[in-house]
Amino acid sequence: DVKVTQSSRYLVKRTGEKVFLECVQDMDHENMFWYRQDPGLGLRLIYFSYDVKMKEKGDIPEGYSVSREKKERFSLILESTSTNQTSMYLCASSLGGANYQPQHFGDGTRLSIL
Amino acid sequence: AQSVAQPEDQVNVAEGNPLTVKCTYSVSGNPYLFWYVQYPNRGLQFLLKYITGDNLVKGSYGFEAEFNKSQTSFHLKKPSALVSDSALYFCAVRGSGGYNKLIFGAGTRLAVHP
């Protein structure tokens, strides 16, 4: 089974702090994704990556950046947190190419910004 | 633009009764549709997908979904609900531009009562 591991389940930070959310997958997937999940809004794509060092903005990239130095690891960076970034953050991975394979998700990081 | 609508925030059903969770979509071109389930404090789990072929798609845990092109719908069904089916369900459509990006609906909470 594909395993997508997010480094923290819960985080509490203060406004203005820098936050790193880490995600590791073990299935050699080309694509990796970061979403935030908010009640009533579903999942919204922040950034995705289709290869090492390659990244593309999703629908809501403002206030976020990403890093993919190794194929298995995809990091989400919040440079200077604000309270409106309090959310559940979900990482996912999938095979590359136009193969319509499903995405596989980690268990999420619930981030609270005080 | 691709979009997905889940018209019900919550669906209530008695254990043993059939259940339906509704999804409608809007796409340009052929639709590639997915259903995911999310249990409390967990990430999303893939249930099933429609790419092409038979309009009735069977998936995990006894779920199935019916694709209806004329009604642009992809409703999730199960003949006999279990209390353990209580969870948050997301419909998604593959986005344009490749990379297996997904666009998610807002989610429907299913509550199965004993």
PDB file of N, CA, C and O in Angstrom, chain A residues 9-10 31 33 35 37 40-43 45 48 50 90 94-95 97-103 105-107, chain B residues 32 34 36 38 40-46 49 51 88 90 94 98-107:
ATOM      1  N   ARG A   9       0.820  15.757  13.338  1.00  0.00           N
ATOM      2  CA  ARG A   9      -0.639  15.693  13.280  1.00  0.00           C
ATOM      3  C   ARG A   9      -1.270  16.993  13.750  1.00  0.00           C
ATOM      4  O   ARG A   9      -2.293  17.411  13.221  1.00  0.00           O
ATOM      5  N   TYR A  10      -0.645  17.610  14.756  1.00  0.00           N
ATOM      6  CA  TYR A  10      -1.160  18.860  15.302  1.00  0.00           C
ATOM      7  C   TYR A  10       0.011  19.819  15.530  1.00  0.00           C
ATOM      8  O   TYR A  10       1.078  19.405  15.985  1.00  0.00           O
ATOM      9  N   ASN A  31       4.045  12.825  -8.839  1.00  0.00           N
ATOM     10  CA  ASN A  31       3.259  14.004  -8.456  1.00  0.00           C
ATOM     11  C   ASN A  31       3.034  14.062  -6.958  1.00  0.00           C
ATOM     12  O   ASN A  31       2.736  13.043  -6.322  1.00  0.00           O
ATOM     13  N   PHE A  33       1.156  16.845  -3.923  1.00  0.00           N
ATOM     14  CA  PHE A  33       0.197  17.944  -3.814  1.00  0.00           C
ATOM     15  C   PHE A  33       0.085  18.402  -2.364  1.00  0.00           C
ATOM     16  O   PHE A  33       0.175  17.583  -1.447  1.00  0.00           O
ATOM     17  N   TYR A  35      -2.835  20.507  -0.081  1.00  0.00           N
ATOM     18  CA  TYR A  35      -4.166  21.086  -0.013  1.00  0.00           C
ATOM     19  C   TYR A  35      -4.392  21.658   1.375  1.00  0.00           C
ATOM     20  O   TYR A  35      -3.791  21.216   2.341  1.00  0.00           O
ATOM     21  N   GLN A  37      -7.855  22.110   3.877  1.00  0.00           N
ATOM     22  CA  GLN A  37      -9.246  21.691   3.989  1.00  0.00           C
ATOM     23  C   GLN A  37      -9.931  22.546   5.032  1.00  0.00           C
ATOM     24  O   GLN A  37      -9.507  22.594   6.191  1.00  0.00           O
ATOM     25  N   GLY A  40     -16.964  23.320   4.680  1.00  0.00           N
ATOM     26  CA  GLY A  40     -17.811  23.950   3.680  1.00  0.00           C
ATOM     27  C   GLY A  40     -17.111  24.343   2.401  1.00  0.00           C
ATOM     28  O   GLY A  40     -17.762  24.749   1.430  1.00  0.00           O
ATOM     29  N   LEU A  41     -15.793  24.233   2.389  1.00  0.00           N
ATOM     30  CA  LEU A  41     -15.028  24.615   1.196  1.00  0.00           C
ATOM     31  C   LEU A  41     -14.349  23.430   0.529  1.00  0.00           C
ATOM     32  O   LEU A  41     -13.750  23.573  -0.537  1.00  0.00           O
ATOM     33  N   GLY A  42     -14.407  22.273   1.148  1.00  0.00           N
ATOM     34  CA  GLY A  42     -13.746  21.112   0.577  1.00  0.00           C
ATOM     35  C   GLY A  42     -12.240  21.256   0.642  1.00  0.00           C
ATOM     36  O   GLY A  42     -11.691  21.887   1.546  1.00  0.00           O
ATOM     37  N   LEU A  43     -11.562  20.671  -0.328  1.00  0.00           N
ATOM     38  CA  LEU A  43     -10.106  20.757  -0.407  1.00  0.00           C
ATOM     39  C   LEU A  43      -9.739  21.756  -1.501  1.00  0.00           C
ATOM     40  O   LEU A  43     -10.290  21.712  -2.601  1.00  0.00           O
ATOM     41  N   LEU A  45      -6.417  23.347  -3.609  1.00  0.00           N
ATOM     42  CA  LEU A  45      -5.033  23.051  -3.949  1.00  0.00           C
ATOM     43  C   LEU A  45      -4.159  24.284  -3.737  1.00  0.00           C
ATOM     44  O   LEU A  45      -4.428  25.353  -4.292  1.00  0.00           O
ATOM     45  N   PHE A  48       1.423  22.150  -6.256  1.00  0.00           N
ATOM     46  CA  PHE A  48       1.761  20.772  -6.561  1.00  0.00           C
ATOM     47  C   PHE A  48       3.107  20.722  -7.260  1.00  0.00           C
ATOM     48  O   PHE A  48       3.628  21.745  -7.727  1.00  0.00           O
ATOM     49  N   TYR A  50       5.398  18.082  -9.978  1.00  0.00           N
ATOM     50  CA  TYR A  50       5.362  16.934 -10.874  1.00  0.00           C
ATOM     51  C   TYR A  50       6.732  16.300 -11.064  1.00  0.00           C
ATOM     52  O   TYR A  50       6.881  15.330 -11.815  1.00  0.00           O
ATOM     53  N   LEU A  90      -3.417  18.905   4.042  1.00  0.00           N
ATOM     54  CA  LEU A  90      -3.326  17.534   3.548  1.00  0.00           C
ATOM     55  C   LEU A  90      -2.338  17.444   2.403  1.00  0.00           C
ATOM     56  O   LEU A  90      -2.359  18.261   1.489  1.00  0.00           O
ATOM     57  N   SER A  94       0.607  11.002  -6.331  1.00  0.00           N
ATOM     58  CA  SER A  94       0.043  10.132  -7.369  1.00  0.00           C
ATOM     59  C   SER A  94       1.109   9.841  -8.414  1.00  0.00           C
ATOM     60  O   SER A  94       2.123  10.551  -8.512  1.00  0.00           O
ATOM     61  N   LEU A  95       0.864   8.815  -9.191  1.00  0.00           N
ATOM     62  CA  LEU A  95       1.724   8.532 -10.322  1.00  0.00           C
ATOM     63  C   LEU A  95       1.680   9.683 -11.306  1.00  0.00           C
ATOM     64  O   LEU A  95       0.702  10.430 -11.381  1.00  0.00           O
ATOM     65  N   GLY A  97       2.035  11.360 -15.310  1.00  0.00           N
ATOM     66  CA  GLY A  97       1.457  11.085 -16.613  1.00  0.00           C
ATOM     67  C   GLY A  97      -0.059  11.187 -16.610  1.00  0.00           C
ATOM     68  O   GLY A  97      -0.683  11.368 -15.570  1.00  0.00           O
ATOM     69  N   ALA A  98      -0.649  11.040 -17.790  1.00  0.00           N
ATOM     70  CA  ALA A  98      -2.109  11.142 -17.926  1.00  0.00           C
ATOM     71  C   ALA A  98      -2.736   9.766 -17.744  1.00  0.00           C
ATOM     72  O   ALA A  98      -3.289   9.185 -18.663  1.00  0.00           O
ATOM     73  N   ASN A  99      -2.612   9.215 -16.554  1.00  0.00           N
ATOM     74  CA  ASN A  99      -3.072   7.850 -16.329  1.00  0.00           C
ATOM     75  C   ASN A  99      -4.276   7.781 -15.416  1.00  0.00           C
ATOM     76  O   ASN A  99      -4.739   6.692 -15.101  1.00  0.00           O
ATOM     77  N   TYR A 100      -4.780   8.920 -14.961  1.00  0.00           N
ATOM     78  CA  TYR A 100      -6.007   8.986 -14.160  1.00  0.00           C
ATOM     79  C   TYR A 100      -5.925   8.155 -12.891  1.00  0.00           C
ATOM     80  O   TYR A 100      -6.936   7.660 -12.402  1.00  0.00           O
ATOM     81  N   GLN A 101      -4.756   7.984 -12.391  1.00  0.00           N
ATOM     82  CA  GLN A 101      -4.613   7.262 -11.140  1.00  0.00           C
ATOM     83  C   GLN A 101      -5.036   8.140  -9.971  1.00  0.00           C
ATOM     84  O   GLN A 101      -4.875   9.368 -10.016  1.00  0.00           O
ATOM     85  N   PRO A 102      -5.587   7.531  -8.925  1.00  0.00           N
ATOM     86  CA  PRO A 102      -6.048   8.339  -7.798  1.00  0.00           C
ATOM     87  C   PRO A 102      -4.891   8.929  -7.012  1.00  0.00           C
ATOM     88  O   PRO A 102      -3.769   8.424  -7.058  1.00  0.00           O
ATOM     89  N   GLN A 103      -5.186   9.957  -6.280  1.00  0.00           N
ATOM     90  CA  GLN A 103      -4.228  10.502  -5.342  1.00  0.00           C
ATOM     91  C   GLN A 103      -4.341   9.747  -4.025  1.00  0.00           C
ATOM     92  O   GLN A 103      -5.412   9.307  -3.627  1.00  0.00           O
ATOM     93  N   PHE A 105      -3.521  10.056   0.089  1.00  0.00           N
ATOM     94  CA  PHE A 105      -3.416  11.141   1.052  1.00  0.00           C
ATOM     95  C   PHE A 105      -2.751  10.719   2.350  1.00  0.00           C
ATOM     96  O   PHE A 105      -2.908   9.573   2.811  1.00  0.00           O
ATOM     97  N   GLY A 106      -2.059  11.673   2.955  1.00  0.00           N
ATOM     98  CA  GLY A 106      -1.632  11.534   4.325  1.00  0.00           C
ATOM     99  C   GLY A 106      -2.778  11.836   5.279  1.00  0.00           C
ATOM    100  O   GLY A 106      -3.875  12.216   4.855  1.00  0.00           O
ATOM    101  N   ASP A 107      -2.514  11.689   6.584  1.00  0.00           N
ATOM    102  CA  ASP A 107      -3.554  11.880   7.586  1.00  0.00           C
ATOM    103  C   ASP A 107      -3.777  13.333   7.969  1.00  0.00           C
ATOM    104  O   ASP A 107      -4.663  13.638   8.768  1.00  0.00           O
TER     105      ASP A 107
ATOM    106  N   TYR B  32     -13.599  12.843 -15.804  1.00  0.00           N
ATOM    107  CA  TYR B  32     -12.932  11.782 -15.057  1.00  0.00           C
ATOM    108  C   TYR B  32     -13.236  12.056 -13.595  1.00  0.00           C
ATOM    109  O   TYR B  32     -12.798  13.059 -13.045  1.00  0.00           O
ATOM    110  N   PHE B  34     -14.135  10.963  -9.411  1.00  0.00           N
ATOM    111  CA  PHE B  34     -13.629  10.190  -8.273  1.00  0.00           C
ATOM    112  C   PHE B  34     -14.531  10.426  -7.060  1.00  0.00           C
ATOM    113  O   PHE B  34     -15.125  11.495  -6.900  1.00  0.00           O
ATOM    114  N   TYR B  36     -14.039   9.982  -2.770  1.00  0.00           N
ATOM    115  CA  TYR B  36     -13.163   9.727  -1.641  1.00  0.00           C
ATOM    116  C   TYR B  36     -13.995   9.777  -0.365  1.00  0.00           C
ATOM    117  O   TYR B  36     -15.020  10.456  -0.291  1.00  0.00           O
ATOM    118  N   GLN B  38     -13.537  10.344   3.990  1.00  0.00           N
ATOM    119  CA  GLN B  38     -12.646  10.800   5.064  1.00  0.00           C
ATOM    120  C   GLN B  38     -13.274  10.460   6.409  1.00  0.00           C
ATOM    121  O   GLN B  38     -14.345  10.974   6.755  1.00  0.00           O
ATOM    122  N   PRO B  40     -12.949  10.485  10.671  1.00  0.00           N
ATOM    123  CA  PRO B  40     -12.461  11.532  11.582  1.00  0.00           C
ATOM    124  C   PRO B  40     -10.959  11.467  11.823  1.00  0.00           C
ATOM    125  O   PRO B  40     -10.398  10.390  12.044  1.00  0.00           O
ATOM    126  N   ASN B  41     -10.330  12.616  11.741  1.00  0.00           N
ATOM    127  CA  ASN B  41      -8.892  12.764  12.003  1.00  0.00           C
ATOM    128  C   ASN B  41      -8.024  11.922  11.069  1.00  0.00           C
ATOM    129  O   ASN B  41      -6.922  11.504  11.457  1.00  0.00           O
ATOM    130  N   ARG B  42      -8.506  11.671   9.889  1.00  0.00           N
ATOM    131  CA  ARG B  42      -7.742  10.925   8.893  1.00  0.00           C
ATOM    132  C   ARG B  42      -7.712  11.673   7.580  1.00  0.00           C
ATOM    133  O   ARG B  42      -8.493  12.607   7.348  1.00  0.00           O
ATOM    134  N   GLY B  43      -6.818  11.242   6.694  1.00  0.00           N
ATOM    135  CA  GLY B  43      -6.809  11.789   5.348  1.00  0.00           C
ATOM    136  C   GLY B  43      -7.896  11.156   4.510  1.00  0.00           C
ATOM    137  O   GLY B  43      -8.711  10.368   4.993  1.00  0.00           O
ATOM    138  N   LEU B  44      -7.935  11.516   3.226  1.00  0.00           N
ATOM    139  CA  LEU B  44      -8.941  10.979   2.322  1.00  0.00           C
ATOM    140  C   LEU B  44      -8.513   9.611   1.815  1.00  0.00           C
ATOM    141  O   LEU B  44      -7.333   9.388   1.527  1.00  0.00           O
ATOM    142  N   GLN B  45      -9.504   8.731   1.684  1.00  0.00           N
ATOM    143  CA  GLN B  45      -9.260   7.416   1.114  1.00  0.00           C
ATOM    144  C   GLN B  45     -10.034   7.288  -0.191  1.00  0.00           C
ATOM    145  O   GLN B  45     -11.214   7.628  -0.248  1.00  0.00           O
ATOM    146  N   PHE B  46      -9.378   6.775  -1.202  1.00  0.00           N
ATOM    147  CA  PHE B  46      -9.995   6.582  -2.511  1.00  0.00           C
ATOM    148  C   PHE B  46     -11.042   5.472  -2.451  1.00  0.00           C
ATOM    149  O   PHE B  46     -10.789   4.389  -1.904  1.00  0.00           O
ATOM    150  N   LYS B  49     -13.530   5.308  -9.082  1.00  0.00           N
ATOM    151  CA  LYS B  49     -13.378   6.316 -10.126  1.00  0.00           C
ATOM    152  C   LYS B  49     -14.128   5.894 -11.371  1.00  0.00           C
ATOM    153  O   LYS B  49     -14.347   4.697 -11.615  1.00  0.00           O
ATOM    154  N   ILE B  51     -13.694   6.525 -15.449  1.00  0.00           N
ATOM    155  CA  ILE B  51     -12.858   7.071 -16.521  1.00  0.00           C
ATOM    156  C   ILE B  51     -13.612   6.926 -17.842  1.00  0.00           C
ATOM    157  O   ILE B  51     -13.778   7.893 -18.587  1.00  0.00           O
ATOM    158  N   LEU B  88     -17.195  11.671   6.076  1.00  0.00           N
ATOM    159  CA  LEU B  88     -17.308  12.785   5.134  1.00  0.00           C
ATOM    160  C   LEU B  88     -16.923  12.266   3.752  1.00  0.00           C
ATOM    161  O   LEU B  88     -15.881  11.624   3.601  1.00  0.00           O
ATOM    162  N   PHE B  90     -16.288  12.998  -0.380  1.00  0.00           N
ATOM    163  CA  PHE B  90     -15.930  14.022  -1.351  1.00  0.00           C
ATOM    164  C   PHE B  90     -16.000  13.458  -2.766  1.00  0.00           C
ATOM    165  O   PHE B  90     -15.448  12.385  -3.047  1.00  0.00           O
ATOM    166  N   ARG B  94     -11.239  15.340 -12.348  1.00  0.00           N
ATOM    167  CA  ARG B  94      -9.863  15.622 -12.756  1.00  0.00           C
ATOM    168  C   ARG B  94      -9.831  16.975 -13.454  1.00  0.00           C
ATOM    169  O   ARG B  94     -10.638  17.250 -14.350  1.00  0.00           O
ATOM    170  N   GLY B  98      -3.448  18.207 -17.024  1.00  0.00           N
ATOM    171  CA  GLY B  98      -2.649  17.037 -16.683  1.00  0.00           C
ATOM    172  C   GLY B  98      -2.261  16.974 -15.220  1.00  0.00           C
ATOM    173  O   GLY B  98      -2.867  17.606 -14.370  1.00  0.00           O
ATOM    174  N   TYR B  99      -1.236  16.182 -14.923  1.00  0.00           N
ATOM    175  CA  TYR B  99      -0.672  16.009 -13.595  1.00  0.00           C
ATOM    176  C   TYR B  99      -1.648  15.406 -12.603  1.00  0.00           C
ATOM    177  O   TYR B  99      -1.423  15.474 -11.398  1.00  0.00           O
ATOM    178  N   ASN B 100      -2.749  14.850 -13.067  1.00  0.00           N
ATOM    179  CA  ASN B 100      -3.724  14.227 -12.166  1.00  0.00           C
ATOM    180  C   ASN B 100      -4.218  15.163 -11.079  1.00  0.00           C
ATOM    181  O   ASN B 100      -4.518  14.733  -9.966  1.00  0.00           O
ATOM    182  N   LYS B 101      -4.302  16.457 -11.387  1.00  0.00           N
ATOM    183  CA  LYS B 101      -4.891  17.376 -10.420  1.00  0.00           C
ATOM    184  C   LYS B 101      -6.365  17.077 -10.261  1.00  0.00           C
ATOM    185  O   LYS B 101      -7.035  16.683 -11.205  1.00  0.00           O
ATOM    186  N   LEU B 102      -6.881  17.279  -9.062  1.00  0.00           N
ATOM    187  CA  LEU B 102      -8.290  17.050  -8.781  1.00  0.00           C
ATOM    188  C   LEU B 102      -8.938  18.327  -8.276  1.00  0.00           C
ATOM    189  O   LEU B 102      -8.331  19.108  -7.544  1.00  0.00           O
ATOM    190  N   ILE B 103     -10.211  18.490  -8.658  1.00  0.00           N
ATOM    191  CA  ILE B 103     -11.037  19.575  -8.118  1.00  0.00           C
ATOM    192  C   ILE B 103     -12.125  18.919  -7.283  1.00  0.00           C
ATOM    193  O   ILE B 103     -12.873  18.073  -7.784  1.00  0.00           O
ATOM    194  N   PHE B 104     -12.189  19.317  -6.018  1.00  0.00           N
ATOM    195  CA  PHE B 104     -13.069  18.650  -5.060  1.00  0.00           C
ATOM    196  C   PHE B 104     -14.350  19.441  -4.828  1.00  0.00           C
ATOM    197  O   PHE B 104     -14.356  20.677  -4.855  1.00  0.00           O
ATOM    198  N   GLY B 105     -15.424  18.699  -4.534  1.00  0.00           N
ATOM    199  CA  GLY B 105     -16.621  19.313  -4.007  1.00  0.00           C
ATOM    200  C   GLY B 105     -16.429  19.667  -2.542  1.00  0.00           C
ATOM    201  O   GLY B 105     -15.400  19.356  -1.938  1.00  0.00           O
ATOM    202  N   ALA B 106     -17.452  20.301  -1.974  1.00  0.00           N
ATOM    203  CA  ALA B 106     -17.349  20.779  -0.595  1.00  0.00           C
ATOM    204  C   ALA B 106     -17.487  19.665   0.432  1.00  0.00           C
ATOM    205  O   ALA B 106     -17.170  19.866   1.601  1.00  0.00           O
ATOM    206  N   GLY B 107     -17.956  18.502  -0.019  1.00  0.00           N
ATOM    207  CA  GLY B 107     -18.102  17.374   0.890  1.00  0.00           C
ATOM    208  C   GLY B 107     -19.519  17.222   1.407  1.00  0.00           C
ATOM    209  O   GLY B 107     -20.258  18.201   1.549  1.00  0.00           O
TER     210      GLY B 107
END
